[in-house]
Coordinates of C-alpha atoms (C1' of nucleotides) in Angstrom, one line a residue:
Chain A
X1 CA 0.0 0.0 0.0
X2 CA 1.0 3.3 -0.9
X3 CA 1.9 6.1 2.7
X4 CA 0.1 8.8 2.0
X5 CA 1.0 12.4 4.0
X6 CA -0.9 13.5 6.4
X7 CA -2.0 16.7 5.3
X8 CA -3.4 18.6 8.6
X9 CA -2.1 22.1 9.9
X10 CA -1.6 23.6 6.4
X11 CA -0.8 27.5 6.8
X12 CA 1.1 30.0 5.4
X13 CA 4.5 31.7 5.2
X14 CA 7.5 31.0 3.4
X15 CA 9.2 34.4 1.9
X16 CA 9.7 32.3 -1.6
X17 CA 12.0 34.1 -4.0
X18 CA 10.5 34.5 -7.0
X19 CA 12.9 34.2 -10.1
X20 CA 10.8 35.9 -12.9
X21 CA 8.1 38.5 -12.7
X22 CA 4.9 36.7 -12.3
X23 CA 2.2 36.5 -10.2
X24 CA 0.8 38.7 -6.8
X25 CA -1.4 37.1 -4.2
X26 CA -4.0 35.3 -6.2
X27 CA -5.3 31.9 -5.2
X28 CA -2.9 30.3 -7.7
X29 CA 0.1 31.8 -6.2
X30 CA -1.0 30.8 -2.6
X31 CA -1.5 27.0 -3.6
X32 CA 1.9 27.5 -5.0
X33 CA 3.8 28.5 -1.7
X34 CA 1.9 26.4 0.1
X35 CA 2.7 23.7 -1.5
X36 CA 6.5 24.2 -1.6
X37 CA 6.7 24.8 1.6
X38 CA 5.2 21.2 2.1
X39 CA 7.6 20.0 -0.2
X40 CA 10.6 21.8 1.3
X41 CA 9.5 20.6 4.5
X42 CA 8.9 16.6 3.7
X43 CA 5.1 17.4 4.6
X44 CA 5.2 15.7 0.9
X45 CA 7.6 12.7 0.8
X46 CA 9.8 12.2 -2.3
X47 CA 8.3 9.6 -4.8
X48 CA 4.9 10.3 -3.3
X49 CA 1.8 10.8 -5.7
X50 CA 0.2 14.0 -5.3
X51 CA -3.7 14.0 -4.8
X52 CA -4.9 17.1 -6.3
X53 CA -8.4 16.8 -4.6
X54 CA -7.1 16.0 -1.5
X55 CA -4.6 19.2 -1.9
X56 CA -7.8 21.0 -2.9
X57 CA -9.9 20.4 -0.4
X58 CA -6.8 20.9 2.2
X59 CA -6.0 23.9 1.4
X60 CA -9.7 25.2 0.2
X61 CA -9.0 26.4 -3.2
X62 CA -9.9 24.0 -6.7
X63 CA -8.3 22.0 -8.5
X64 CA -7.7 24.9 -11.4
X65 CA -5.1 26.7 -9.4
X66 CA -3.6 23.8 -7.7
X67 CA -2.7 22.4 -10.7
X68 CA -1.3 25.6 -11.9
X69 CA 1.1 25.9 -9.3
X70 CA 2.4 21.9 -9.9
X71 CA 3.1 22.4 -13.1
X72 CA 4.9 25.2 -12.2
X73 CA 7.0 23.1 -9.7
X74 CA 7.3 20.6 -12.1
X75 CA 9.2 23.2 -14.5
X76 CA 11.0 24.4 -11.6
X77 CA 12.0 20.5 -10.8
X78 CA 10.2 20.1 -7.4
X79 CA 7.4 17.5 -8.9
X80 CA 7.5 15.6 -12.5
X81 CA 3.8 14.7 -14.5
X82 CA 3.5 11.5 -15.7
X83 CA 0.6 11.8 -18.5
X84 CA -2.7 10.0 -16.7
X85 CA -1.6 9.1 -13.8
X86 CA -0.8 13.0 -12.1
X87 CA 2.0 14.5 -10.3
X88 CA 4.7 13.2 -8.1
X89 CA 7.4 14.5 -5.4
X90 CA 10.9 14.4 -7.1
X91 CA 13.2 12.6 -5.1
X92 CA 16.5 14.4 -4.8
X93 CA 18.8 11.9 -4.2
X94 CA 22.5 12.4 -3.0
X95 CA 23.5 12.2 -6.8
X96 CA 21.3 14.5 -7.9
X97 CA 21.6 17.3 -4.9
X98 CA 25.7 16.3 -6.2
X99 CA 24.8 17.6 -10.2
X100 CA 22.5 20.3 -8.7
X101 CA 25.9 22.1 -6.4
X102 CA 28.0 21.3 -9.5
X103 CA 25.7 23.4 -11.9
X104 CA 25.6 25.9 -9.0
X105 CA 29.5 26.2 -8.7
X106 CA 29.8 26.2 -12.5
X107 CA 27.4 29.3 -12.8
X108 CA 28.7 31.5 -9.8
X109 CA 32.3 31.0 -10.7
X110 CA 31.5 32.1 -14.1
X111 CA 29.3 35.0 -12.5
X112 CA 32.1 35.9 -10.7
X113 CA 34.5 36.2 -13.5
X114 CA 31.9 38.1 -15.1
X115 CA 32.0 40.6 -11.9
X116 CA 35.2 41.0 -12.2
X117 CA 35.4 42.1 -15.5
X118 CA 32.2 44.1 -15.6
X119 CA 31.3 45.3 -12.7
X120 CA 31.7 49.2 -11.9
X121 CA 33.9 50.1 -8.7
X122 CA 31.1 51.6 -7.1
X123 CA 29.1 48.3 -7.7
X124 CA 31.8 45.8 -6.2
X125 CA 31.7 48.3 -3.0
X126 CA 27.7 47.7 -3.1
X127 CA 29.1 43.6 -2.6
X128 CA 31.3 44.7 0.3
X129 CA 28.7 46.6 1.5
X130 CA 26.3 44.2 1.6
X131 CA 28.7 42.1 3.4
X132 CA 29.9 44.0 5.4
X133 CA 26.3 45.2 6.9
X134 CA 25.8 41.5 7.8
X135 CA 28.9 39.3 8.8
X136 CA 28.4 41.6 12.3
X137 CA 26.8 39.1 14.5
X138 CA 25.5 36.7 10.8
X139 CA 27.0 33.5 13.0
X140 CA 23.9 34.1 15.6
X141 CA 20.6 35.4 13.0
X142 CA 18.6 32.8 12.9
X143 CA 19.0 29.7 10.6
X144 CA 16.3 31.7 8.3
X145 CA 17.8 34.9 8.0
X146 CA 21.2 33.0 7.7
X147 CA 19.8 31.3 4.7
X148 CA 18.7 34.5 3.1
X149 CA 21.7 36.5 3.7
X150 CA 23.6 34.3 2.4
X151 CA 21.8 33.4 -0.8
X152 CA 21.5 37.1 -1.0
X153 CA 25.0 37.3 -1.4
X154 CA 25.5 34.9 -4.1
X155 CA 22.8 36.7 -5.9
X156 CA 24.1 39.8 -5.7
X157 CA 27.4 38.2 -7.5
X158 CA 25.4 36.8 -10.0
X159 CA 23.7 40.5 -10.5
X160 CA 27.0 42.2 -10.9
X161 CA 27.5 39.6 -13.8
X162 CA 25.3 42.1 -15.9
X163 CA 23.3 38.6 -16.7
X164 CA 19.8 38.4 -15.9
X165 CA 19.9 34.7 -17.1
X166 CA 22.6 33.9 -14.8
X167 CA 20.2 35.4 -12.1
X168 CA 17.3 33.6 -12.8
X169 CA 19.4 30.5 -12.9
X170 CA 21.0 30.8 -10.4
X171 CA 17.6 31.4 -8.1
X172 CA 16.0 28.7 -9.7
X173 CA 19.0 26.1 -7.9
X174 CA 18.6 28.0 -4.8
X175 CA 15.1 27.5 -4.9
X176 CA 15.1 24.0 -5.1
X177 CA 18.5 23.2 -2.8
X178 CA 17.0 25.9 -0.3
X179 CA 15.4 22.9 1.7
X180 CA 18.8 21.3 2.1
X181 CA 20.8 24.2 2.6
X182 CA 18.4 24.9 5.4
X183 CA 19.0 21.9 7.2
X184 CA 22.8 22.1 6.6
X185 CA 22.3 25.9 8.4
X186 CA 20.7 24.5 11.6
X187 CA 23.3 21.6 12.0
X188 CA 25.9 25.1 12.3
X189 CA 29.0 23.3 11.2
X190 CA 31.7 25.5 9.5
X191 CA 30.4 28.6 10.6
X192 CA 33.5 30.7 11.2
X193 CA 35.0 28.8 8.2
X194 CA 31.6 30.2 5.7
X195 CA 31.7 33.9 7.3
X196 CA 36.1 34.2 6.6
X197 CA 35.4 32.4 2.9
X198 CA 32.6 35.2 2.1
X199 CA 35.2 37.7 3.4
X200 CA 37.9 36.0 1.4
X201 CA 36.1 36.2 -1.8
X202 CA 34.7 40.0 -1.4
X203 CA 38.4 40.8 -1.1
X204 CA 39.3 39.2 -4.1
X205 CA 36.1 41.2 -5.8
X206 CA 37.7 44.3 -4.3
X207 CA 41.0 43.5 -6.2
X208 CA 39.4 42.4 -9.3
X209 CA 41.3 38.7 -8.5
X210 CA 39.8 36.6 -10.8
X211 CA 41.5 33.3 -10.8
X212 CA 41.8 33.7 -6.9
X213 CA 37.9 34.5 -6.4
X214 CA 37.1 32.1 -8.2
X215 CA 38.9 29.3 -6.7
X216 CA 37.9 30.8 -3.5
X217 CA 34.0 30.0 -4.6
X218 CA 34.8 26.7 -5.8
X219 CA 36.2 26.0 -2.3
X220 CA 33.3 27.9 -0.4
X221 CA 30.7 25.7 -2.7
X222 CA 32.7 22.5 -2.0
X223 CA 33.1 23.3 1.5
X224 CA 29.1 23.9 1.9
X225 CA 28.5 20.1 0.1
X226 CA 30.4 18.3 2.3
X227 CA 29.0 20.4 5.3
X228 CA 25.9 18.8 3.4
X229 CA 26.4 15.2 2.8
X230 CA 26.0 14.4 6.9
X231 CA 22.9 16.8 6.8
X232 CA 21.6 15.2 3.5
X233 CA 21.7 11.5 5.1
X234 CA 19.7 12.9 7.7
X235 CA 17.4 14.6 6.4
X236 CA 16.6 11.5 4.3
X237 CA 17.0 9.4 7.3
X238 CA 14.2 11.6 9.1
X239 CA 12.0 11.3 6.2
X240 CA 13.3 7.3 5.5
X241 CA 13.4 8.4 1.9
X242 CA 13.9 5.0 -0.5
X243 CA 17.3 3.3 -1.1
X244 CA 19.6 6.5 -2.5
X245 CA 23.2 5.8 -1.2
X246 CA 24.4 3.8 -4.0
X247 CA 25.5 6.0 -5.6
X248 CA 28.6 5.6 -8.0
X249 CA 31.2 7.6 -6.2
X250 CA 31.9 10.0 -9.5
X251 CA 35.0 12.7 -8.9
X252 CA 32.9 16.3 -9.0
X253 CA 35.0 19.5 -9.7
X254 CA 33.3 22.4 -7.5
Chain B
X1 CA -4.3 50.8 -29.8
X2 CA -3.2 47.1 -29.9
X3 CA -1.6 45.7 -32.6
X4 CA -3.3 42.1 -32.4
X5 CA -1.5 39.2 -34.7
X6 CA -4.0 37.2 -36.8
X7 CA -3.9 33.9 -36.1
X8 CA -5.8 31.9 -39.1
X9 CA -3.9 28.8 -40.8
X10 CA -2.7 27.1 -37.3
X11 CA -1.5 23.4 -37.6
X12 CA 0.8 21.6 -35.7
X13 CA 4.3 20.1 -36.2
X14 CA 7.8 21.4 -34.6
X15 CA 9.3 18.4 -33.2
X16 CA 10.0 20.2 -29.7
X17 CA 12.9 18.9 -27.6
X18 CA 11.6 17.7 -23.9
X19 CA 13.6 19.0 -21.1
X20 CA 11.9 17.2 -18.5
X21 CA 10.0 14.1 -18.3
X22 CA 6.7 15.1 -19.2
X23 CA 2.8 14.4 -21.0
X24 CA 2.4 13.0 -24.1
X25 CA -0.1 13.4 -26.8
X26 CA -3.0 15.1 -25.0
X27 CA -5.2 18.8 -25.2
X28 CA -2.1 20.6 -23.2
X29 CA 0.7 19.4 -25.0
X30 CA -0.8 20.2 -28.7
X31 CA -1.6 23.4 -26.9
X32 CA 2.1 23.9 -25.6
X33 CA 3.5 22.7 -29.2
X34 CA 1.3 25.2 -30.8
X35 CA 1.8 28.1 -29.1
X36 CA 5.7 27.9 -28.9
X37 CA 5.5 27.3 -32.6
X38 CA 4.0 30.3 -33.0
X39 CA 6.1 32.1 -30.8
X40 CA 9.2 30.8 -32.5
X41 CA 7.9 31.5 -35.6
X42 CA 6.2 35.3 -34.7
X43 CA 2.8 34.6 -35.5
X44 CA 2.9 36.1 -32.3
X45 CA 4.4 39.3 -32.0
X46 CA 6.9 40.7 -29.0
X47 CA 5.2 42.4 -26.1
X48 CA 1.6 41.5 -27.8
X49 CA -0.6 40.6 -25.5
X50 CA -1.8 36.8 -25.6
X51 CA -5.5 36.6 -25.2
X52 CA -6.3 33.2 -24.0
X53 CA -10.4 33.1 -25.2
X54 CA -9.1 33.6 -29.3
X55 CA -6.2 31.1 -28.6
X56 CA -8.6 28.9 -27.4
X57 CA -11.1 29.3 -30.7
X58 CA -8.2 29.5 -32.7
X59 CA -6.7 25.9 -32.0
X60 CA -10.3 24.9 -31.1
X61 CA -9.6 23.9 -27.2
X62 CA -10.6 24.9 -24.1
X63 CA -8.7 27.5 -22.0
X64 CA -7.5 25.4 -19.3
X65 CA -5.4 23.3 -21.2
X66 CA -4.2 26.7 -22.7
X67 CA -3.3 28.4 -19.7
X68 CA -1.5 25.2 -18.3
X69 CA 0.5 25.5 -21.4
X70 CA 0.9 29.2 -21.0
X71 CA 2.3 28.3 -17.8
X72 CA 4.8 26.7 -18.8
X73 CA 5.9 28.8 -21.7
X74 CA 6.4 31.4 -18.6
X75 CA 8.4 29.2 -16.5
X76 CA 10.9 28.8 -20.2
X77 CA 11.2 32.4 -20.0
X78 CA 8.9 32.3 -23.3
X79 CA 6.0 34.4 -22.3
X80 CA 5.2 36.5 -19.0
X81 CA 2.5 36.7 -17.1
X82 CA 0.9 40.5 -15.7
X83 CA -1.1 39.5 -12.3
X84 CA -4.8 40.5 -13.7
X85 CA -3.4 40.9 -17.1
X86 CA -2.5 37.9 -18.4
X87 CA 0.3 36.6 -21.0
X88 CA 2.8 38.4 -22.8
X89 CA 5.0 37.5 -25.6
X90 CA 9.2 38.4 -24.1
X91 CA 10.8 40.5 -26.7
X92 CA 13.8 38.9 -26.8
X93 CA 16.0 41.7 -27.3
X94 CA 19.5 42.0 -28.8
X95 CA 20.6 41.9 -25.3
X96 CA 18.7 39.5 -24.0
X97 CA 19.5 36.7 -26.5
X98 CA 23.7 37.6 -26.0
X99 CA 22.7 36.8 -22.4
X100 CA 21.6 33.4 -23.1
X101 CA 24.2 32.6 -25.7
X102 CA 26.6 33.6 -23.0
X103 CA 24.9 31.4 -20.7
X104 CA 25.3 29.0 -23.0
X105 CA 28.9 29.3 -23.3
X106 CA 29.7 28.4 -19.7
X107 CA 27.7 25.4 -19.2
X108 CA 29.2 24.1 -22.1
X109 CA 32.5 24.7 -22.1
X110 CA 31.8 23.6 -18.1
X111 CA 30.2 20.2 -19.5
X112 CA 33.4 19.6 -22.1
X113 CA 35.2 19.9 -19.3
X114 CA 33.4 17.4 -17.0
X115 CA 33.2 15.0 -20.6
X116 CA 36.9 15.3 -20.6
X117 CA 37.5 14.2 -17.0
X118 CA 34.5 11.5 -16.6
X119 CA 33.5 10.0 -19.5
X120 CA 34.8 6.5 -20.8
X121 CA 36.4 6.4 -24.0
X122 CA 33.6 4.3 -25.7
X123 CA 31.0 7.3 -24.7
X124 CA 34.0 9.8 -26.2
X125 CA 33.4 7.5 -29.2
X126 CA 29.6 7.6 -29.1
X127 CA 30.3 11.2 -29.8
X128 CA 32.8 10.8 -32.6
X129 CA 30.3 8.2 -34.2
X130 CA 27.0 11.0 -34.1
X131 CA 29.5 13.9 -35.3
X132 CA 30.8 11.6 -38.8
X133 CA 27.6 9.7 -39.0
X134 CA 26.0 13.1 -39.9
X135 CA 29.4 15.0 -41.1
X136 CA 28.7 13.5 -44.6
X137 CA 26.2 16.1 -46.2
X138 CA 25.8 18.2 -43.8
X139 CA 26.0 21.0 -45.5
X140 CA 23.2 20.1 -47.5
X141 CA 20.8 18.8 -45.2
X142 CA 17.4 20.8 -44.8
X143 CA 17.8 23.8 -42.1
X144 CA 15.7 21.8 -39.6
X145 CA 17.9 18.6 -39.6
X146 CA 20.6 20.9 -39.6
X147 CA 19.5 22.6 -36.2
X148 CA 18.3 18.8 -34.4
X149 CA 21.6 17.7 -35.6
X150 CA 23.5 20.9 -34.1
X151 CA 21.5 20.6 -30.4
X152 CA 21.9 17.4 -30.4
X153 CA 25.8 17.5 -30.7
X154 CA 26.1 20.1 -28.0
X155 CA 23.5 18.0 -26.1
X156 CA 25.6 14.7 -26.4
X157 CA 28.6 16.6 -24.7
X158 CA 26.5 18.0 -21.5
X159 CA 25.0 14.0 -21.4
X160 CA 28.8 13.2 -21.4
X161 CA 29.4 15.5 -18.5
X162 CA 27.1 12.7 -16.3
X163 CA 25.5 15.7 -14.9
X164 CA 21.2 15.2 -16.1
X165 CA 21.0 19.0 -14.3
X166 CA 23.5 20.3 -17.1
X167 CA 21.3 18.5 -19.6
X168 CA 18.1 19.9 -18.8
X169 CA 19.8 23.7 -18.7
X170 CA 21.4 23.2 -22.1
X171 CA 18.1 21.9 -23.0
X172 CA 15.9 24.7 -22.0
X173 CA 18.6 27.3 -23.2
X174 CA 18.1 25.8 -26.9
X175 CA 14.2 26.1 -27.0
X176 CA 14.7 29.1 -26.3
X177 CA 17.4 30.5 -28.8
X178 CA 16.0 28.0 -31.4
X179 CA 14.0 30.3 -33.3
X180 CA 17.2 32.1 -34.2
X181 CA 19.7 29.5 -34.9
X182 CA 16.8 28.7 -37.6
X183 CA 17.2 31.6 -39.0
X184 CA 20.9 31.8 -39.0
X185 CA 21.1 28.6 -39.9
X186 CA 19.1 29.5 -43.2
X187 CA 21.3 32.2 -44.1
X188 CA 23.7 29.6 -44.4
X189 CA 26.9 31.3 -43.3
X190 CA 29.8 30.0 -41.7
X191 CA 28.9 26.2 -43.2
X192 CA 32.3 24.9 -43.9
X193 CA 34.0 27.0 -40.5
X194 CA 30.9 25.2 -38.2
X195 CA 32.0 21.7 -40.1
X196 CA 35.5 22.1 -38.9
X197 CA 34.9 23.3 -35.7
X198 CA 32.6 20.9 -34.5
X199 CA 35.0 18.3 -36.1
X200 CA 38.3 20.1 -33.9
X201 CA 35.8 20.0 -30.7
X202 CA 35.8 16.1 -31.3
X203 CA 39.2 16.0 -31.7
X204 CA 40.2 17.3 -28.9
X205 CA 37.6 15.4 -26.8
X206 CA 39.4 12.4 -28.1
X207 CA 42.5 13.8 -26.4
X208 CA 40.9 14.6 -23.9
X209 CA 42.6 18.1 -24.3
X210 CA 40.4 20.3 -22.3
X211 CA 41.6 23.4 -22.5
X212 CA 41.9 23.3 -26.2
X213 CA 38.3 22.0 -26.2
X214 CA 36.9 24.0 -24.0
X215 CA 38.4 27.5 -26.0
X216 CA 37.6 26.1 -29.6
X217 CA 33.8 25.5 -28.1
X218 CA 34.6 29.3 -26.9
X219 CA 34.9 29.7 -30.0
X220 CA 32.4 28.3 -31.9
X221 CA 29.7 29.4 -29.6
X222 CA 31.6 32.8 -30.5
X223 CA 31.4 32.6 -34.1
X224 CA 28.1 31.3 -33.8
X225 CA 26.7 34.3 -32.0
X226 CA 28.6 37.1 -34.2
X227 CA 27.1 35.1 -37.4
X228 CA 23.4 34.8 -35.9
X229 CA 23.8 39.4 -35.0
X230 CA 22.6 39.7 -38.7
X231 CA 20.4 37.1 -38.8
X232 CA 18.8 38.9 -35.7
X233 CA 18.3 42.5 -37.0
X234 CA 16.8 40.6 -40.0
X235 CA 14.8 39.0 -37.9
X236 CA 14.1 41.8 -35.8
X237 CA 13.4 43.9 -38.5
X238 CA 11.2 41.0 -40.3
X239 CA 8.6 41.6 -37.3
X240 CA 9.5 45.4 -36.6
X241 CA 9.8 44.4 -32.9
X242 CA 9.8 47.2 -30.8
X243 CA 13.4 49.6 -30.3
X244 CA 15.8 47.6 -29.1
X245 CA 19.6 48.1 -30.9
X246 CA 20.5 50.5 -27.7
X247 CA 22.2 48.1 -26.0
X248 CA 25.5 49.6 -24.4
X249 CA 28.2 47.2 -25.5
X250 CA 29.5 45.1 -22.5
X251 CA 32.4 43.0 -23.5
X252 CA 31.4 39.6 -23.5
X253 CA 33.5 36.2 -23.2
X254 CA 32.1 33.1 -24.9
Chain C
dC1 C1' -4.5 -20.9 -2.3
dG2 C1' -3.0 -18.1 -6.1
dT3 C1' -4.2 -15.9 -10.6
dC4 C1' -6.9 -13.4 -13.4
dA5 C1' -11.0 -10.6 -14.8
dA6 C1' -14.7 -7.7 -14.4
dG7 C1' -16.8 -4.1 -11.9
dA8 C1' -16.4 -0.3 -8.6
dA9 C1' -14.0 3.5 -6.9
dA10 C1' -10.7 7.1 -7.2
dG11 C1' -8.3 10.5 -9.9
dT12 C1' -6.8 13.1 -13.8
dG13 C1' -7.8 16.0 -18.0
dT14 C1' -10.9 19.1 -20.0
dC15 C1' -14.9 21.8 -20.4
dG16 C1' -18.3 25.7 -19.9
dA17 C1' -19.8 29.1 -16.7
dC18 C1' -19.4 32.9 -13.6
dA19 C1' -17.3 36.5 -10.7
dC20 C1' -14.2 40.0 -10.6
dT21 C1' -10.8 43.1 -12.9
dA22 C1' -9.0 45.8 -16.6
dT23 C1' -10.0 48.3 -20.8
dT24 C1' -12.5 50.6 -24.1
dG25 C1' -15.9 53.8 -25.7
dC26 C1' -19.1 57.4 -24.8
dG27 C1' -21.2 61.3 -22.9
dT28 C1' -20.8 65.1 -19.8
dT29 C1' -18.6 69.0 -17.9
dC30 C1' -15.6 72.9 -17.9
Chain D
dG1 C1' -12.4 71.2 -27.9
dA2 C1' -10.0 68.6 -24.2
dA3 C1' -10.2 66.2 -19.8
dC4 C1' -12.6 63.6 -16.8
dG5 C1' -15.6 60.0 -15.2
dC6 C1' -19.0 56.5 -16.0
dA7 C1' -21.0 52.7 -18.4
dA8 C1' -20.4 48.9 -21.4
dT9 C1' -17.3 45.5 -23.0
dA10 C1' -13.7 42.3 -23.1
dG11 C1' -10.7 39.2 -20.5
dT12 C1' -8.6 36.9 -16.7
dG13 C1' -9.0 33.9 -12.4
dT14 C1' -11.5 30.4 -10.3
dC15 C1' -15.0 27.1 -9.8
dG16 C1' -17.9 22.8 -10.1
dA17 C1' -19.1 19.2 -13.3
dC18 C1' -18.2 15.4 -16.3
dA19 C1' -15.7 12.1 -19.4
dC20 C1' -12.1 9.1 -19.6
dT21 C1' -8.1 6.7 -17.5
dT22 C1' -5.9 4.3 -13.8
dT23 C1' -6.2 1.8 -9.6
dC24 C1' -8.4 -1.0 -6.2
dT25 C1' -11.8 -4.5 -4.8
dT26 C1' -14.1 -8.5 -5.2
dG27 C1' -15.3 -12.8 -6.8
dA28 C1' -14.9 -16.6 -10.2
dC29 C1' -11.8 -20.0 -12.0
dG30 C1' -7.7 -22.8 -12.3

DNA sequence: CGTCAAGAAAGTGTCGACACTATTGCGTTC
DNA sequence: GAACGCAATAGTGTCGACACTTTCTTGACG
């Protein structure tokens, strides 16, 4: 027989960065926090069919905009569609939270190449800036704010690219590793090491060190997956997730 | 007042490369084919507003299967959606489409790069055999072959990488530049130079020389984009899109 | 007892309708 | 004659219903 979530205490929340410009606060967009969130938070468990109706009635809004927001995960890689038989909770296993921090180091090394080259000096200052306002006292904000700073920070890399692409991109793999990173956050391993690597790599900005930046990201990305893996097992341990540890040991650059 | 695009003579057709696993034959997926064929193809204008009801006369189905298509097309970066407003048709400006070339660029020359450290040498020779099985003629193969043939080339490389995220990225960046590579592609310039380079790029995957793969796919990528400029003011010009040759030059690396 | 099949139940895909919002057109006022 | 506001129109966002597909249940047959 097939688990099925229990599906009580359903609220709101979530601040949900939104990568392109879409939607306000219609019923549609609602259904679609809401059910990230679940996702995000196991409330749906990876490989699990989604019931629409049940989601409907849950969460008191029809199937029309329900629907909407899944497929709208499912382009975003939360959920997949297979054709008559409806939606379903993407497993990430280890591998693929592996190719997912890969892609992610492969696009902000570039972005920060980019930077270097591109980016005004009053714009690189903006980086520091932004830094500098929150590495004061960053080690005790709560795991949420943490997890915004510090995806704020990579964004803002990515925005001194001059590439909106590379911004959406890159928002779109936060979006969906969020749930990890979040868990990685609370475990609070590597703290001191995370606040002197951002510090490391906004000096390099400042100097317009390319080569050194970016090795210093590659490190900084590698660092936060293996900060990861214990979380990762965890978290898929908490949620006894299927058989995912295989896993082909395959040698990653970062 | 609104320019509106007439949509008589609507069919289907436009093979249409799947990023993700998705539906198969049924209302929404005609409806998704459709509309991005008339996208690509500017039956639908930049900016112009989509109005869902005359879509759904037009291709003679109902508006929820539209919308769901719609939907998508927004999460491609293909349309956007206004809150009360509906769909719009993205201009993709000069600017814009540089971006995604650019994008394109580093998750390729990142996936040659993974290809080159990964892959065993009989998938290095899955990619010499596609490159000579369809060297032969090339140049005189129909524009369409011409373009499946090109993606699926570049496409074999990020599959090569062993990274399914890189894939689906490379994937999603080519629906959406496709419309231009067509037309570039049917201006035919550059034939013999694209023959070569792709043939060079194979080369020195065989070697496994990476750096002299990844800056001849530089390179190409490069060429590519300064011989598809023209092609895009023609193209732009074709459909009078709106202003759009501002564009401070930023210096770009491909 | 296990296997299979037919029927029942559940669920998805699509439709038409309606409420509410934006837009257009028209008449009024200054 | 132009600007404003109001009414009419067009269009989006959401809903409930229904047809068709998949899945589960039950009972007959080996």
């Amino acid at each position: 027989m097939t688990e099925r979530s229990d599906l009580t205490d359903i609220a709101d929340g979530l601040p949900g960065s939104e990568p392109e410009g879409r939607r306000s606060a219609d019923s549609s967009e609602r259904a679609y926090n809401t059910i990230r969130k679940l996702l995000v938070e196991f409330k749906l468990k990876p490989e699990e069919r989604i019931n629409e109706m049940q989601l409907s009635r849950s969460l008191g809004i029809s199937r029309t905009p329900i629907r909407e927001a899944l497929n709208r995960l499912a382009s975003e890689g939360f959920v997949s569609l297979t054709p008559n038989r409806g939606f379903f909770v993407r497993s990430l296993s280890t591998e693929g939270l592996l190719d997912l921090y890969e892609l992610r180091s492969i696009i902000e090394c570039a972005a920060f190449r980019l930077m270097c080259e591109r980016a005004e000096d009053d714009q690189l200052d903006r980086l520091r800036a932004y830094w500098e306002a929150i590495v004061e006292g960053y080690q005790d904000h709560p795991p949420d704010i943490i997890l915004t700073e510090d995806e704020g920070f990579h964004l803002l890399i990515a925005e001194l690219s001059g590439n909106p692409e590379i911004v959406a991109q890159l928002a779109a793999i936060n979006a969906r590793i969020r749930f990890i990173r979040r868990i990685q956050i609370e475990h609070r391993t590597h703290d001191k090491r995370q606040v002197a690597s951002h510090s490391a790599i906004v000096d390099a900005a400042m100097r317009r060190d390319t080569e050194q930046g970016v090795e210093l990201l590659r490190q900084h990305i590698e660092m936060t997956v293996s900060a990861t893996q214990q979380a990762l097992k965890d978290a898929l341990l908490k949620v006894f997730a299927p058989g995912d540890d295989d896993a082909k040991p395959r040698r990653r650059r970062f």
